[in-house]
GROMACS .gro file of C-alpha atoms in nm:
model
  231
    1MET     CA    1   2.252  -1.133   0.627
    2ASN     CA    2   2.108  -0.934   0.908
    3LYS     CA    3   2.416  -0.727   0.842
    4ALA     CA    4   2.383  -0.688   0.461
    5PHE     CA    5   1.998  -0.629   0.497
    6PRO     CA    6   1.883  -0.538   0.852
    7PRO     CA    7   1.512  -0.658   0.925
    8PRO     CA    8   1.447  -0.265   1.013
    9LEU     CA    9   1.559  -0.210   0.595
   10HIS     CA   10   1.369  -0.528   0.508
   11LEU     CA   11   1.093  -0.420   0.657
   12VAL     CA   12   1.080  -0.053   0.497
   13VAL     CA   13   1.123  -0.221   0.183
   14THR     CA   14   0.856  -0.429   0.208
   15LEU     CA   15   0.551  -0.217   0.320
   16ALA     CA   16   0.663  -0.005   0.003
   17TRP     CA   17   0.680  -0.253  -0.236
   18LEU     CA   18   0.316  -0.388  -0.076
   19CYS     CA   19   0.233   0.022  -0.163
   20VAL     CA   20   0.302  -0.031  -0.456
   21ALA     CA   21   0.158  -0.347  -0.536
   22GLY     CA   22  -0.190  -0.153  -0.375
   23TYR     CA   23  -0.183   0.079  -0.625
   24MET     CA   24  -0.149  -0.110  -0.912
   25ILE     CA   25  -0.406  -0.372  -0.826
   26PHE     CA   26  -0.622  -0.100  -0.824
   27LEU     CA   27  -0.522   0.159  -1.059
   28TYR     CA   28  -0.262   0.063  -1.281
   29ALA     CA   29  -0.420  -0.291  -1.389
   30PRO     CA   30  -0.747  -0.226  -1.580
   31GLN     CA   31  -1.083  -0.441  -1.550
   32GLU     CA   32  -1.160  -0.760  -1.669
   33LEU     CA   33  -1.454  -0.784  -1.914
   34THR     CA   34  -1.676  -1.059  -1.764
   35MET     CA   35  -1.618  -1.046  -1.433
   36GLY     CA   36  -1.553  -0.659  -1.321
   37GLU     CA   37  -1.378  -0.438  -1.021
   38VAL     CA   38  -1.430  -0.891  -0.869
   39GLN     CA   39  -1.130  -1.039  -1.055
   40ARG     CA   40  -0.863  -0.806  -0.884
   41ILE     CA   41  -0.886  -1.059  -0.598
   42PHE     CA   42  -0.727  -1.257  -0.844
   43TYR     CA   43  -0.385  -1.103  -0.780
   44ILE     CA   44  -0.393  -1.146  -0.400
   45HIS     CA   45  -0.547  -1.494  -0.384
   46VAL     CA   46  -0.263  -1.652  -0.698
   47ALA     CA   47  -0.026  -1.451  -0.503
   48SER     CA   48  -0.118  -1.613  -0.184
   49ALA     CA   49  -0.133  -1.902  -0.313
   50TRP     CA   50   0.220  -1.971  -0.520
   51THR     CA   51   0.418  -1.844  -0.142
   52ALA     CA   52   0.185  -2.060  -0.001
   53LEU     CA   53   0.296  -2.341  -0.177
   54LEU     CA   54   0.640  -2.226  -0.180
   55ALA     CA   55   0.608  -2.219   0.215
   56TYR     CA   56   0.523  -2.623   0.249
   57PHE     CA   57   0.900  -2.661  -0.006
   58LEU     CA   58   1.051  -2.504   0.251
   59ILE     CA   59   0.886  -2.697   0.564
   60PHE     CA   60   1.017  -2.959   0.347
   61LEU     CA   61   1.341  -2.899   0.274
   62GLY     CA   62   1.373  -2.861   0.671
   63SER     CA   63   1.194  -3.119   0.723
   64VAL     CA   64   1.414  -3.332   0.503
   65GLY     CA   65   1.747  -3.145   0.697
   66TYR     CA   66   1.640  -3.203   1.070
   67LEU     CA   67   1.576  -3.572   0.943
   68TRP     CA   68   1.877  -3.624   0.793
   69LYS     CA   69   2.142  -3.386   1.015
   70ARG     CA   70   1.905  -3.295   1.309
   71SER     CA   71   2.026  -2.994   1.248
   72SER     CA   72   1.823  -2.745   1.525
   73PHE     CA   73   1.870  -2.439   1.229
   74ALA     CA   74   1.680  -2.696   1.002
   75ASP     CA   75   1.451  -2.734   1.247
   76ASP     CA   76   1.403  -2.378   1.360
   77PHE     CA   77   1.297  -2.289   0.942
   78ALA     CA   78   1.067  -2.547   0.876
   79HIS     CA   79   0.859  -2.447   1.190
   80ALA     CA   80   0.896  -2.044   1.086
   81ALA     CA   81   0.848  -2.165   0.717
   82GLY     CA   82   0.498  -2.351   0.868
   83GLU     CA   83   0.389  -2.094   1.090
   84VAL     CA   84   0.433  -1.790   0.792
   85GLY     CA   85   0.282  -2.045   0.510
   86PHE     CA   86  -0.039  -2.137   0.719
   87VAL     CA   87  -0.130  -1.721   0.742
   88PHE     CA   88  -0.091  -1.663   0.330
   89CYS     CA   89  -0.272  -2.066   0.306
   90THR     CA   90  -0.564  -1.877   0.489
   91CYS     CA   91  -0.593  -1.565   0.276
   92VAL     CA   92  -0.631  -1.781  -0.047
   93LEU     CA   93  -0.937  -1.955   0.109
   94VAL     CA   94  -1.082  -1.626   0.250
   95THR     CA   95  -1.010  -1.478  -0.114
   96GLY     CA   96  -1.124  -1.823  -0.325
   97PRO     CA   97  -1.490  -1.757  -0.172
   98LEU     CA   98  -1.506  -1.336  -0.170
   99TRP     CA   99  -1.373  -1.448  -0.604
  100ALA     CA  100  -1.595  -1.736  -0.598
  101LYS     CA  101  -1.985  -1.589  -0.460
  102PRO     CA  102  -2.026  -1.292  -0.760
  103VAL     CA  103  -1.882  -1.507  -1.007
  104TRP     CA  104  -2.028  -1.843  -0.971
  105GLY     CA  105  -2.253  -1.809  -0.748
  106ILE     CA  106  -2.210  -1.989  -0.448
  107TRP     CA  107  -1.890  -1.899  -0.184
  108TRP     CA  108  -1.753  -2.304  -0.183
  109THR     CA  109  -1.823  -2.556  -0.415
  110TRP     CA  110  -1.594  -2.899  -0.341
  111ASP     CA  111  -1.384  -2.831  -0.703
  112ALA     CA  112  -1.081  -3.004  -0.700
  113ARG     CA  113  -0.844  -2.706  -0.646
  114LEU     CA  114  -1.010  -2.583  -0.361
  115THR     CA  115  -1.073  -2.922  -0.208
  116LEU     CA  116  -0.666  -2.935  -0.214
  117THR     CA  117  -0.602  -2.664  -0.123
  118PHE     CA  118  -0.796  -2.691   0.171
  119VAL     CA  119  -0.624  -3.023   0.216
  120LEU     CA  120  -0.347  -2.812   0.167
  121TRP     CA  121  -0.435  -2.599   0.462
  122LEU     CA  122  -0.504  -2.844   0.712
  123LEU     CA  123  -0.132  -2.991   0.637
  124PHE     CA  124  -0.006  -2.692   0.809
  125VAL     CA  125  -0.283  -2.701   1.089
  126ALA     CA  126  -0.154  -3.108   1.173
  127TYR     CA  127   0.194  -2.938   1.139
  128LEU     CA  128   0.147  -2.690   1.404
  129MET     CA  129  -0.036  -2.893   1.623
  130LEU     CA  130   0.226  -3.106   1.634
  131ARG     CA  131   0.471  -2.889   1.708
  132SER     CA  132   0.251  -2.739   1.987
  133TYR     CA  133   0.083  -3.032   2.202
  134VAL     CA  134   0.368  -3.322   2.146
  135ILE     CA  135   0.574  -3.231   2.488
  136ASN     CA  136   0.911  -3.368   2.399
  137PRO     CA  137   1.057  -3.092   2.159
  138GLY     CA  138   1.277  -3.384   1.960
  139ARG     CA  139   0.953  -3.636   1.899
  140ALA     CA  140   0.763  -3.322   1.838
  141GLY     CA  141   1.024  -3.207   1.566
  142VAL     CA  142   1.008  -3.541   1.415
  143LEU     CA  143   0.673  -3.639   1.368
  144ALA     CA  144   0.616  -3.271   1.167
  145ALA     CA  145   0.916  -3.314   0.995
  146VAL     CA  146   0.761  -3.632   0.881
  147VAL     CA  147   0.389  -3.488   0.813
  148GLY     CA  148   0.665  -3.227   0.651
  149ILE     CA  149   0.810  -3.497   0.428
  150ILE     CA  150   0.489  -3.685   0.368
  151GLY     CA  151   0.231  -3.420   0.384
  152PHE     CA  152   0.444  -3.233   0.044
  153VAL     CA  153   0.251  -3.472  -0.235
  154ASP     CA  154  -0.070  -3.217  -0.213
  155VAL     CA  155   0.190  -2.961  -0.321
  156PRO     CA  156   0.235  -3.073  -0.741
  157ILE     CA  157  -0.089  -3.207  -0.732
  158ASP     CA  158  -0.248  -2.909  -0.585
  159TYR     CA  159  -0.132  -2.665  -0.905
  160MET     CA  160  -0.163  -2.960  -1.175
  161ALA     CA  161  -0.475  -2.982  -0.996
  162ILE     CA  162  -0.671  -2.802  -1.329
  163ARG     CA  163  -0.497  -2.909  -1.574
  164TRP     CA  164  -0.568  -3.274  -1.463
  165TRP     CA  165  -0.899  -3.326  -1.352
  166ARG     CA  166  -1.195  -3.054  -1.512
  167THR     CA  167  -1.306  -2.771  -1.222
  168GLN     CA  168  -1.496  -2.485  -1.148
  169HIS     CA  169  -1.158  -2.285  -1.265
  170PRO     CA  170  -1.159  -2.197  -1.659
  171GLN     CA  171  -0.817  -2.313  -1.814
  172PRO     CA  172  -0.511  -2.224  -1.634
  173VAL     CA  173  -0.427  -1.793  -1.750
  174ILE     CA  174  -0.038  -1.946  -1.672
  175ALA     CA  175   0.113  -2.167  -1.955
  176GLY     CA  176  -0.270  -2.297  -2.016
  177GLY     CA  177  -0.232  -2.356  -2.340
  178GLU     CA  178  -0.393  -2.156  -2.632
  179GLY     CA  179  -0.598  -1.882  -2.608
  180SER     CA  180  -0.476  -1.830  -2.216
  181GLY     CA  181  -0.266  -1.544  -2.078
  182LEU     CA  182  -0.281  -1.209  -1.892
  183ASP     CA  183  -0.298  -0.909  -2.069
  184PRO     CA  184   0.088  -0.738  -1.989
  185ARG     CA  185  -0.058  -0.499  -1.701
  186MET     CA  186  -0.227  -0.819  -1.544
  187TRP     CA  187   0.136  -0.997  -1.565
  188VAL     CA  188   0.317  -0.676  -1.437
  189THR     CA  189   0.079  -0.659  -1.122
  190LEU     CA  190   0.047  -1.001  -1.082
  191LEU     CA  191   0.438  -1.036  -1.034
  192VAL     CA  192   0.464  -0.716  -0.862
  193THR     CA  193   0.182  -0.890  -0.573
  194TRP     CA  194   0.361  -1.182  -0.581
  195GLY     CA  195   0.744  -1.011  -0.479
  196ALA     CA  196   0.562  -0.758  -0.243
  197LEU     CA  197   0.362  -1.107  -0.090
  198LEU     CA  198   0.752  -1.285  -0.125
  199CYS     CA  199   0.921  -0.983   0.092
  200LEU     CA  200   0.637  -0.992   0.343
  201PHE     CA  201   0.683  -1.353   0.338
  202SER     CA  202   1.099  -1.348   0.372
  203TYR     CA  203   1.064  -1.073   0.673
  204LEU     CA  204   0.796  -1.315   0.846
  205LEU     CA  205   1.042  -1.637   0.824
  206ARG     CA  206   1.304  -1.437   0.908
  207GLN     CA  207   1.146  -1.346   1.242
  208HIS     CA  208   1.030  -1.681   1.324
  209VAL     CA  209   1.402  -1.803   1.254
  210ARG     CA  210   1.556  -1.577   1.489
  211LEU     CA  211   1.219  -1.589   1.781
  212ALA     CA  212   1.319  -1.975   1.737
  213GLY     CA  213   1.662  -1.936   1.811
  214LEU     CA  214   1.629  -1.670   2.076
  215ARG     CA  215   1.364  -2.008   2.281
  216ARG     CA  216   1.637  -2.185   2.218
  217GLU     CA  217   1.889  -2.052   2.417
  218ILE     CA  218   1.661  -1.969   2.659
  219ALA     CA  219   1.539  -2.271   2.741
  220HIS     CA  220   1.960  -2.358   2.703
  221LEU     CA  221   2.051  -2.134   2.982
  222ARG     CA  222   1.756  -2.288   3.226
  223ARG     CA  223   1.874  -2.578   3.174
  224SER     CA  224   2.263  -2.460   3.268
  225LEU     CA  225   2.059  -2.346   3.548
  226GLY     CA  226   1.891  -2.568   3.660
  227SER     CA  227   2.244  -2.796   3.702
  228SER     CA  228   2.397  -2.485   3.853
  229LEU     CA  229   2.086  -2.442   4.133
  230GLY     CA  230   2.047  -2.818   4.181
  231GLY     CA  231   2.477  -2.913   4.163
   0.00000   0.00000   0.00000
C-alpha cells in the first residue's frame, strides 16, 4: 500500500477532501428549517460518531487477532485504532453539546445516546491507560485486548439507542422510518464529510501503525545491544 498510495499522496488527498467537505457543509448544503445554521454541526458530529464506532470495531478485530495469534501487527493495529478513535470520539462529545445548547437549551442531558457515547469515550480512555501504565508490554497487550473485546458490546447498543429507548434525540434521520430522511443535498454532504473523515482516520491509523512498528524495532535493537554488551 505504501508504494501504490504513499503517505504524502494520502495526506494531500485527505486535505483536499476535507476542503471539499468544508465547502459542502457551509455553502452547498441547505439551511435546516427549524434549527437554522447550527444544524451544520450535524455533519461533523454524525461523521465523527460513525468513525469512532468504526475505530472501536477495529480495536475489537485487532484484539481478537492478538489474543488468537499473538500477532504484534494486530496488537499495533488495535492500539493505533484506539489512539485515533479516541480523538474522533472526543470530537463527538464536543460537538454534541455545541449542537444541544441552541436546540435543547442545555449543554448536556443524560440522554441514552449521549450517555452511551460517553461510556464509549471512557472505554477508549481505559484502553489507552492500560497501554500506558502497565509496564510489561505483553501483559498490557492482553489486558487491553480484553477491554477492547468486552467493551465492543457498547458499540451496537450505542448505535441502536434512539431506536430502542425514548431519548432526547428526534427519530433517526437515517433509516428512521416514515417521515425520516434528509434532503438529497444534505445526504451528499454527510457522505462526503464522512468520506473525508475516513480518509483522515486511515491516514492517521497507518502512521500510528508505522510508528508502533518502529518502536518495536528500536526496542529489539536495544535488547540486542544490551545482550551484546553484557556478553
